[in-house]
Amino acid sequence: MLFAEWQPRLSAFIFKISKSKETIEEIVSDVFLKICISRENLENINNFKAYLFTACKNQAINALKKNLNELNHLKNIERKNFNNDFILPFEESI
């Protein structure tokens, strides 16, 4: 099976980019899912190894960007000074 063959090498490669063990499995699974979905196009790929590593690199970078955006959003929330006078109790806001 392709996944079992490539998973260890791709996982090590992704870890070098993301430094996150939590995202490795998700990224490898997502890449192989996309390959399964678009398997008709695989015959057009000349270098499958390069394709796999490029897809994993792109997924890892996208995950880093997403995490950065979430972190920036949280920082923005923390910096805002919310005035409690404008916040309704939960029951009143429904």
N, CA, C and O atoms as a printed pandas DataFrame, in Angstrom:
     atom_number atom_name residue_name chain_id  residue_number  x_coord  y_coord  z_coord
0              1         N          MET        A               1    0.837   -1.178    0.000
1              2        CA          MET        A               1    0.000    0.000    0.000
2              3         C          MET        A               1    0.893    1.256    0.000
3              4         O          MET        A               1    1.894    1.325    0.713
4              5         N          LEU        A               2    0.512    2.216   -0.796
5              6        CA          LEU        A               2    1.305    3.440   -0.942
6              7         C          LEU        A               2    1.454    4.205    0.368
7              8         O          LEU        A               2    2.539    4.687    0.695
8              9         N          PHE        A               3    0.364    4.312    1.108
9             10        CA          PHE        A               3    0.408    5.084    2.347
10            11         C          PHE        A               3    1.453    4.517    3.302
11            12         O          PHE        A               3    2.271    5.263    3.840
12            13         N          ALA        A               4    1.432    3.209    3.516
13            14        CA          ALA        A               4    2.374    2.563    4.444
14            15         C          ALA        A               4    3.812    2.708    3.966
15            16         O          ALA        A               4    4.735    2.828    4.772
16            17         N          GLU        A               5    3.993    2.697    2.664
17            18        CA          GLU        A               5    5.348    2.817    2.102
18            19         C          GLU        A               5    5.922    4.218    2.295
19            20         O          GLU        A               5    7.097    4.369    2.631
20            21         N          TRP        A               6    5.102    5.232    2.083
21            22        CA          TRP        A               6    5.597    6.610    2.086
22            23         C          TRP        A               6    5.423    7.342    3.410
23            24         O          TRP        A               6    6.116    8.331    3.651
24            25         N          GLN        A               7    4.534    6.898    4.260
25            26        CA          GLN        A               7    4.193    7.618    5.483
26            27         C          GLN        A               7    5.403    7.935    6.367
27            28         O          GLN        A               7    5.509    9.075    6.821
28            29         N          PRO        A               8    6.317    7.007    6.638
29            30        CA          PRO        A               8    7.448    7.359    7.517
30            31         C          PRO        A               8    8.337    8.480    6.961
31            32         O          PRO        A               8    8.728    9.387    7.696
32            33         N          ARG        A               9    8.648    8.412    5.683
33            34        CA          ARG        A               9    9.513    9.448    5.089
34            35         C          ARG        A               9    8.809   10.793    5.008
35            36         O          ARG        A               9    9.407   11.837    5.272
36            37         N          LEU        A              10    7.531   10.758    4.638
37            38        CA          LEU        A              10    6.782   12.009    4.553
38            39         C          LEU        A              10    6.591   12.628    5.932
39            40         O          LEU        A              10    6.646   13.849    6.080
40            41         N          SER        A              11    6.368   11.801    6.931
41            42        CA          SER        A              11    6.196   12.300    8.294
42            43         C          SER        A              11    7.463   13.005    8.781
43            44         O          SER        A              11    7.388   14.081    9.374
44            45         N          ALA        A              12    8.610   12.406    8.534
45            46        CA          ALA        A              12    9.878   13.017    8.937
46            47         C          ALA        A              12   10.084   14.346    8.205
47            48         O          ALA        A              12   10.546   15.323    8.795
48            49         N          PHE        A              13    9.742   14.372    6.932
49            50        CA          PHE        A              13    9.877   15.583    6.121
50            51         C          PHE        A              13    8.963   16.693    6.640
51            52         O          PHE        A              13    9.389   17.840    6.774
52            53         N          ILE        A              14    7.717   16.353    6.928
53            54        CA          ILE        A              14    6.754   17.344    7.414
54            55         C          ILE        A              14    7.180   17.880    8.777
55            56         O          ILE        A              14    7.026   19.069    9.055
56            57         N          PHE        A              15    7.713   17.008    9.624
57            58        CA          PHE        A              15    8.142   17.459   10.948
58            59         C          PHE        A              15    9.248   18.503   10.837
59            60         O          PHE        A              15    9.306   19.427   11.648
60            61         N          LYS        A              16   10.120   18.368    9.850
61            62        CA          LYS        A              16   11.179   19.358    9.653
62            63         C          LYS        A              16   10.596   20.738    9.343
63            64         O          LYS        A              16   11.200   21.758    9.674
64            65         N          ILE        A              17    9.434   20.766    8.713
65            66        CA          ILE        A              17    8.793   22.031    8.348
66            67         C          ILE        A              17    7.942   22.561    9.494
67            68         O          ILE        A              17    8.053   23.727    9.872
68            69         N          SER        A              18    7.099   21.705   10.039
69            70        CA          SER        A              18    6.096   22.179   10.987
70            71         C          SER        A              18    6.513   22.096   12.451
71            72         O          SER        A              18    5.997   22.843   13.282
72            73         N          LYS        A              19    7.429   21.210   12.772
73            74        CA          LYS        A              19    7.858   20.980   14.157
74            75         C          LYS        A              19    6.673   20.597   15.052
75            76         O          LYS        A              19    6.710   20.802   16.265
76            77         N          SER        A              20    5.633   20.043   14.443
77            78        CA          SER        A              20    4.426   19.679   15.192
78            79         C          SER        A              20    4.045   18.242   14.889
79            80         O          SER        A              20    3.644   17.915   13.772
80            81         N          LYS        A              21    4.173   17.392   15.890
81            82        CA          LYS        A              21    3.789   15.988   15.709
82            83         C          LYS        A              21    2.285   15.844   15.493
83            84         O          LYS        A              21    1.830   14.897   14.852
84            85         N          GLU        A              22    1.518   16.789   16.031
85            86        CA          GLU        A              22    0.061   16.720   15.924
86            87         C          GLU        A              22   -0.434   16.876   14.486
87            88         O          GLU        A              22   -1.451   16.293   14.110
88            89         N          THR        A              23    0.277   17.653   13.693
89            90        CA          THR        A              23   -0.205   17.918   12.332
90            91         C          THR        A              23    0.297   16.911   11.304
91            92         O          THR        A              23   -0.224   16.853   10.190
92            93         N          ILE        A              24    1.295   16.125   11.661
93            94        CA          ILE        A              24    1.904   15.211   10.688
94            95         C          ILE        A              24    0.888   14.243   10.103
95            96         O          ILE        A              24    0.736   14.161    8.885
96            97         N          GLU        A              25    0.200   13.517   10.959
97            98        CA          GLU        A              25   -0.747   12.498   10.485
98            99         C          GLU        A              25   -1.855   13.109    9.645
99           100         O          GLU        A              25   -2.266   12.548    8.630
100          101         N          GLU        A              26   -2.330   14.267   10.081
101          102        CA          GLU        A              26   -3.390   14.951    9.340
102          103         C          GLU        A              26   -2.926   15.349    7.937
103          104         O          GLU        A              26   -3.656   15.171    6.963
104          105         N          ILE        A              27   -1.726   15.880    7.842
105          106        CA          ILE        A              27   -1.204   16.316    6.544
106          107         C          ILE        A              27   -0.994   15.133    5.612
107          108         O          ILE        A              27   -1.402   15.180    4.451
108          109         N          VAL        A              28   -0.362   14.076    6.104
109          110        CA          VAL        A              28   -0.121   12.901    5.258
110          111         C          VAL        A              28   -1.453   12.308    4.799
111          112         O          VAL        A              28   -1.609   11.952    3.631
112          113         N          SER        A              29   -2.406   12.204    5.714
113          114        CA          SER        A              29   -3.722   11.662    5.352
114          115         C          SER        A              29   -4.418   12.530    4.317
115          116         O          SER        A              29   -4.999   12.017    3.361
116          117         N          ASP        A              30   -4.360   13.846    4.506
117          118        CA          ASP        A              30   -4.989   14.764    3.551
118          119         C          ASP        A              30   -4.377   14.635    2.160
119          120         O          ASP        A              30   -5.094   14.631    1.160
120          121         N          VAL        A              31   -3.057   14.530    2.100
121          122        CA          VAL        A              31   -2.387   14.410    0.799
122          123         C          VAL        A              31   -2.817   13.111    0.107
123          124         O          VAL        A              31   -3.130   13.122   -1.084
124          125         N          PHE        A              32   -2.835   12.014    0.832
125          126        CA          PHE        A              32   -3.228   10.746    0.213
126          127         C          PHE        A              32   -4.718   10.722   -0.145
127          128         O          PHE        A              32   -5.109   10.078   -1.119
128          129         N          LEU        A              33   -5.534   11.409    0.623
129          130        CA          LEU        A              33   -6.950   11.515    0.271
130          131         C          LEU        A              33   -7.110   12.274   -1.048
131          132         O          LEU        A              33   -7.880   11.866   -1.917
132          133         N          LYS        A              34   -6.380   13.372   -1.188
133          134        CA          LYS        A              34   -6.439   14.130   -2.442
134          135         C          LYS        A              34   -5.938   13.305   -3.620
135          136         O          LYS        A              34   -6.457   13.413   -4.731
136          137         N          ILE        A              35   -4.922   12.480   -3.367
137          138        CA          ILE        A              35   -4.410   11.606   -4.429
138          139         C          ILE        A              35   -5.482   10.603   -4.835
139          140         O          ILE        A              35   -5.685   10.355   -6.023
140          141         N          CYS        A              36   -6.166   10.030   -3.854
141          142        CA          CYS        A              36   -7.228    9.060   -4.162
142          143         C          CYS        A              36   -8.365    9.704   -4.941
143          144         O          CYS        A              36   -8.904    9.115   -5.877
144          145         N          ILE        A              37   -8.721   10.915   -4.546
145          146        CA          ILE        A              37   -9.821   11.620   -5.209
146          147         C          ILE        A              37   -9.472   11.944   -6.658
147          148         O          ILE        A              37  -10.324   11.845   -7.542
148          149         N          SER        A              38   -8.228   12.329   -6.900
149          150        CA          SER        A              38   -7.828   12.725   -8.257
150          151         C          SER        A              38   -6.913   11.685   -8.905
151          152         O          SER        A              38   -6.005   12.040   -9.657
152          153         N          ARG        A              39   -7.144   10.421   -8.622
153          154        CA          ARG        A              39   -6.252    9.371   -9.125
154          155         C          ARG        A              39   -6.226    9.261  -10.651
155          156         O          ARG        A              39   -5.279    8.711  -11.213
156          157         N          GLU        A              40   -7.250    9.776  -11.320
157          158        CA          GLU        A              40   -7.240    9.752  -12.792
158          159         C          GLU        A              40   -6.092   10.579  -13.346
159          160         O          GLU        A              40   -5.588   10.302  -14.434
160          161         N          ASN        A              41   -5.680   11.592  -12.600
161          162        CA          ASN        A              41   -4.621   12.496  -13.057
162          163         C          ASN        A              41   -3.221   11.990  -12.720
163          164         O          ASN        A              41   -2.233   12.597  -13.133
164          165         N          LEU        A              42   -3.120   10.898  -11.984
165          166        CA          LEU        A              42   -1.808   10.400  -11.569
166          167         C          LEU        A              42   -0.946    9.967  -12.746
167          168         O          LEU        A              42    0.281   10.022  -12.672
168          169         N          GLU        A              43   -1.571    9.546  -13.811
169          170        CA          GLU        A              43   -0.788    9.108  -14.973
170          171         C          GLU        A              43   -0.025   10.263  -15.615
171          172         O          GLU        A              43    0.926   10.045  -16.365
172          173         N          ASN        A              44   -0.445   11.493  -15.319
173          174        CA          ASN        A              44    0.239   12.667  -15.860
174          175         C          ASN        A              44    1.439   13.090  -15.018
175          176         O          ASN        A              44    2.175   14.001  -15.398
176          177         N          ILE        A              45    1.637   12.440  -13.889
177          178        CA          ILE        A              45    2.736   12.794  -12.989
178          179         C          ILE        A              45    3.971   11.987  -13.376
179          180         O          ILE        A              45    3.950   10.756  -13.367
180          181         N          ASN        A              46    5.038   12.691  -13.712
181          182        CA          ASN        A              46    6.267   12.029  -14.131
182          183         C          ASN        A              46    7.100   11.537  -12.955
183          184         O          ASN        A              46    7.726   10.480  -13.036
184          185         N          ASN        A              47    7.112   12.299  -11.860
185          186        CA          ASN        A              47    7.928   11.956  -10.708
186          187         C          ASN        A              47    7.033   11.939   -9.467
187          188         O          ASN        A              47    6.797   12.976   -8.846
188          189         N          PHE        A              48    6.537   10.748   -9.114
189          190        CA          PHE        A              48    5.580   10.619   -8.021
190          191         C          PHE        A              48    6.194   11.048   -6.687
191          192         O          PHE        A              48    5.518   11.675   -5.872
192          193         N          LYS        A              49    7.449   10.721   -6.459
193          194        CA          LYS        A              49    8.128   11.096   -5.221
194          195         C          LYS        A              49    8.160   12.615   -5.077
195          196         O          LYS        A              49    7.829   13.142   -4.015
196          197         N          ALA        A              50    8.548   13.310   -6.115
197          198        CA          ALA        A              50    8.593   14.776   -6.077
198          199         C          ALA        A              50    7.198   15.350   -5.862
199          200         O          ALA        A              50    7.022   16.323   -5.128
200          201         N          TYR        A              51    6.219   14.745   -6.502
201          202        CA          TYR        A              51    4.833   15.177   -6.350
202          203         C          TYR        A              51    4.381   15.048   -4.895
203          204         O          TYR        A              51    3.789   15.974   -4.342
204          205         N          LEU        A              52    4.661   13.902   -4.278
205          206        CA          LEU        A              52    4.273   13.655   -2.889
206          207         C          LEU        A              52    4.919   14.662   -1.932
207          208         O          LEU        A              52    4.245   15.252   -1.087
208          209         N          PHE        A              53    6.215   14.847   -2.074
209          210        CA          PHE        A              53    6.921   15.743   -1.168
210          211         C          PHE        A              53    6.494   17.192   -1.374
211          212         O          PHE        A              53    6.401   17.952   -0.410
212          213         N          THR        A              54    6.236   17.578   -2.606
213          214        CA          THR        A              54    5.762   18.942   -2.864
214          215         C          THR        A              54    4.368   19.144   -2.280
215          216         O          THR        A              54    4.084   20.184   -1.686
216          217         N          ALA        A              55    3.506   18.157   -2.449
217          218        CA          ALA        A              55    2.144   18.252   -1.893
218          219         C          ALA        A              55    2.198   18.347   -0.369
219          220         O          ALA        A              55    1.476   19.145    0.229
220          221         N          CYS        A              56    3.048   17.541    0.258
221          222        CA          CYS        A              56    3.185   17.582    1.718
222          223         C          CYS        A              56    3.766   18.914    2.184
223          224         O          CYS        A              56    3.317   19.472    3.185
224          225         N          LYS        A              57    4.751   19.417    1.469
225          226        CA          LYS        A              57    5.343   20.714    1.823
226          227         C          LYS        A              57    4.281   21.805    1.762
227          228         O          LYS        A              57    4.179   22.628    2.671
228          229         N          ASN        A              58    3.496   21.812    0.695
229          230        CA          ASN        A              58    2.458   22.830    0.540
230          231         C          ASN        A              58    1.403   22.721    1.640
231          232         O          ASN        A              58    0.962   23.736    2.178
232          233         N          GLN        A              59    0.997   21.494    1.976
233          234        CA          GLN        A              59    0.014   21.294    3.043
234          235         C          GLN        A              59    0.575   21.767    4.384
235          236         O          GLN        A              59   -0.138   22.391    5.170
236          237         N          ALA        A              60    1.849   21.471    4.646
237          238        CA          ALA        A              60    2.470   21.890    5.909
238          239         C          ALA        A              60    2.548   23.406    5.998
239          240         O          ALA        A              60    2.290   23.977    7.057
240          241         N          ILE        A              61    2.895   24.054    4.916
241          242        CA          ILE        A              61    2.959   25.524    4.896
242          243         C          ILE        A              61    1.572   26.116    5.101
243          244         O          ILE        A              61    1.415   27.090    5.837
244          245         N          ASN        A              62    0.567   25.536    4.457
245          246        CA          ASN        A              62   -0.802   26.016    4.644
246          247         C          ASN        A              62   -1.255   25.853    6.091
247          248         O          ASN        A              62   -1.939   26.724    6.629
248          249         N          ALA        A              63   -0.878   24.744    6.724
249          250        CA          ALA        A              63   -1.232   24.529    8.126
250          251         C          ALA        A              63   -0.553   25.560    9.018
251          252         O          ALA        A              63   -1.166   26.066    9.958
252          253         N          LEU        A              64    0.712   25.876    8.732
253          254        CA          LEU        A              64    1.423   26.897    9.502
254          255         C          LEU        A              64    0.755   28.260    9.342
255          256         O          LEU        A              64    0.600   28.994   10.318
256          257         N          LYS        A              65    0.362   28.597    8.129
257          258        CA          LYS        A              65   -0.315   29.874    7.884
258          259         C          LYS        A              65   -1.634   29.939    8.647
259          260         O          LYS        A              65   -1.964   30.965    9.243
260          261         N          LYS        A              66   -2.380   28.846    8.626
261          262        CA          LYS        A              66   -3.663   28.799    9.334
262          263         C          LYS        A              66   -3.441   28.994   10.830
263          264         O          LYS        A              66   -4.158   29.762   11.472
264          265         N          ASN        A              67   -2.452   28.303   11.384
265          266        CA          ASN        A              67   -2.149   28.451   12.807
266          267         C          ASN        A              67   -1.719   29.871   13.144
267          268         O          ASN        A              67   -2.095   30.407   14.187
268          269         N          LEU        A              68   -0.938   30.476   12.271
269          270        CA          LEU        A              68   -0.498   31.854   12.489
270          271         C          LEU        A              68   -1.684   32.812   12.465
271          272         O          LEU        A              68   -1.771   33.717   13.295
272          273         N          ASN        A              69   -2.590   32.616   11.521
273          274        CA          ASN        A              69   -3.779   33.467   11.450
274          275         C          ASN        A              69   -4.627   33.330   12.705
275          276         O          ASN        A              69   -5.139   34.324   13.221
276          277         N          GLU        A              70   -4.778   32.106   13.200
277          278        CA          GLU        A              70   -5.552   31.889   14.424
278          279         C          GLU        A              70   -4.870   32.543   15.622
279          280         O          GLU        A              70   -5.532   33.146   16.467
280          281         N          LEU        A              71   -3.565   32.424   15.692
281          282        CA          LEU        A              71   -2.807   33.043   16.779
282          283         C          LEU        A              71   -2.936   34.558   16.737
283          284         O          LEU        A              71   -3.140   35.191   17.773
284          285         N          ASN        A              72   -2.819   35.146   15.552
285          286        CA          ASN        A              72   -2.970   36.598   15.412
286          287         C          ASN        A              72   -4.370   37.049   15.818
287          288         O          ASN        A              72   -4.531   38.097   16.443
288          289         N          HIS        A              73   -5.370   36.267   15.467
289          290        CA          HIS        A              73   -6.750   36.584   15.835
290          291         C          HIS        A              73   -6.905   36.580   17.361
291          292         O          HIS        A              73   -7.525   37.477   17.931
292          293         N          LEU        A              74   -6.341   35.571   18.005
293          294        CA          LEU        A              74   -6.404   35.505   19.464
294          295         C          LEU        A              74   -5.684   36.683   20.115
295          296         O          LEU        A              74   -6.166   37.249   21.097
296          297         N          LYS        A              75   -4.540   37.044   19.568
297          298        CA          LYS        A              75   -3.802   38.199   20.105
298          299         C          LYS        A              75   -4.614   39.473   19.954
299          300         O          LYS        A              75   -4.625   40.313   20.854
300          301         N          ASN        A              76   -5.297   39.625   18.820
301          302        CA          ASN        A              76   -6.131   40.816   18.611
302          303         C          ASN        A              76   -7.269   40.869   19.622
303          304         O          ASN        A              76   -7.605   41.940   20.126
304          305         N          ILE        A              77   -7.852   39.735   19.914
305          306        CA          ILE        A              77   -8.939   39.685   20.898
306          307         C          ILE        A              77   -8.414   40.069   22.278
307          308         O          ILE        A              77   -9.056   40.822   23.011
308          309         N          GLU        A              78   -7.243   39.544   22.620
309          310        CA          GLU        A              78   -6.666   39.842   23.931
310          311         C          GLU        A              78   -6.321   41.325   24.079
311          312         O          GLU        A              78   -6.395   41.866   25.183
312          313         N          ARG        A              79   -5.948   41.982   22.992
313          314        CA          ARG        A              79   -5.550   43.398   23.047
314          315         C          ARG        A              79   -6.738   44.345   23.162
315          316         O          ARG        A              79   -6.600   45.458   23.669
316          317         N          LYS        A              80   -7.883   43.913   22.702
317          318        CA          LYS        A              80   -9.054   44.789   22.733
318          319         C          LYS        A              80   -9.527   44.962   24.168
319          320         O          LYS        A              80   -9.526   44.028   24.970
320          321         N          ASN        A              81   -9.920   46.160   24.450
321          322        CA          ASN        A              81  -10.440   46.468   25.779
322          323         C          ASN        A              81  -11.960   46.468   25.684
323          324         O          ASN        A              81  -12.565   47.449   25.252
324          325         N          PHE        A              82  -12.561   45.374   26.086
325          326        CA          PHE        A              82  -14.013   45.276   26.019
326          327         C          PHE        A              82  -14.635   45.963   27.223
327          328         O          PHE        A              82  -14.219   45.757   28.364
328          329         N          ASN        A              83  -15.631   46.776   26.946
329          330        CA          ASN        A              83  -16.350   47.473   28.000
330          331         C          ASN        A              83  -17.530   46.589   28.400
331          332         O          ASN        A              83  -18.400   46.299   27.579
332          333         N          ASN        A              84  -17.556   46.168   29.650
333          334        CA          ASN        A              84  -18.600   45.263   30.119
334          335         C          ASN        A              84  -19.990   45.870   30.064
335          336         O          ASN        A              84  -20.977   45.136   30.110
336          337         N          ASP        A              85  -20.096   47.187   29.968
337          338        CA          ASP        A              85  -21.410   47.822   29.896
338          339         C          ASP        A              85  -22.146   47.445   28.623
339          340         O          ASP        A              85  -23.376   47.487   28.579
340          341         N          PHE        A              86  -21.405   47.078   27.590
341          342        CA          PHE        A              86  -22.026   46.755   26.315
342          343         C          PHE        A              86  -22.274   45.267   26.126
343          344         O          PHE        A              86  -22.813   44.849   25.101
344          345         N          ILE        A              87  -21.888   44.478   27.096
345          346        CA          ILE        A              87  -22.065   43.022   26.985
346          347         C          ILE        A              87  -23.300   42.642   27.770
347          348         O          ILE        A              87  -23.377   42.865   28.978
348          349         N          LEU        A              88  -24.264   42.067   27.075
349          350        CA          LEU        A              88  -25.495   41.636   27.735
350          351         C          LEU        A              88  -25.263   40.285   28.393
351          352         O          LEU        A              88  -24.477   39.471   27.908
352          353         N          PRO        A              89  -25.947   40.059   29.490
353          354        CA          PRO        A              89  -25.882   38.705   30.049
354          355         C          PRO        A              89  -26.380   37.703   29.025
355          356         O          PRO        A              89  -27.158   38.049   28.135
356          357         N          PHE        A              90  -25.947   36.502   29.146
357          358        CA          PHE        A              90  -26.263   35.461   28.148
358          359         C          PHE        A              90  -27.764   35.339   27.924
359          360         O          PHE        A              90  -28.210   35.237   26.781
360          361         N          GLU        A              91  -28.553   35.348   29.000
361          362        CA          GLU        A              91  -29.998   35.165   28.875
362          363         C          GLU        A              91  -30.654   36.316   28.106
363          364         O          GLU        A              91  -31.605   36.097   27.355
364          365         N          GLU        A              92  -30.148   37.539   28.291
365          366        CA          GLU        A              92  -30.723   38.704   27.615
366          367         C          GLU        A              92  -30.368   38.748   26.140
367          368         O          GLU        A              92  -31.070   39.383   25.353
368          369         N          SER        A              93  -29.294   38.085   25.757
369          370        CA          SER        A              93  -28.863   38.173   24.361
370          371         C          SER        A              93  -29.575   37.173   23.471
371          372         O          SER        A              93  -29.426   37.215   22.250
372          373         N          ILE        A              94  -30.350   36.271   24.067
373          374        CA          ILE        A              94  -31.048   35.246   23.265
374          375         C          ILE        A              94  -32.371   35.740   22.791
375          376         O          ILE        A              94  -33.091   35.015   22.105
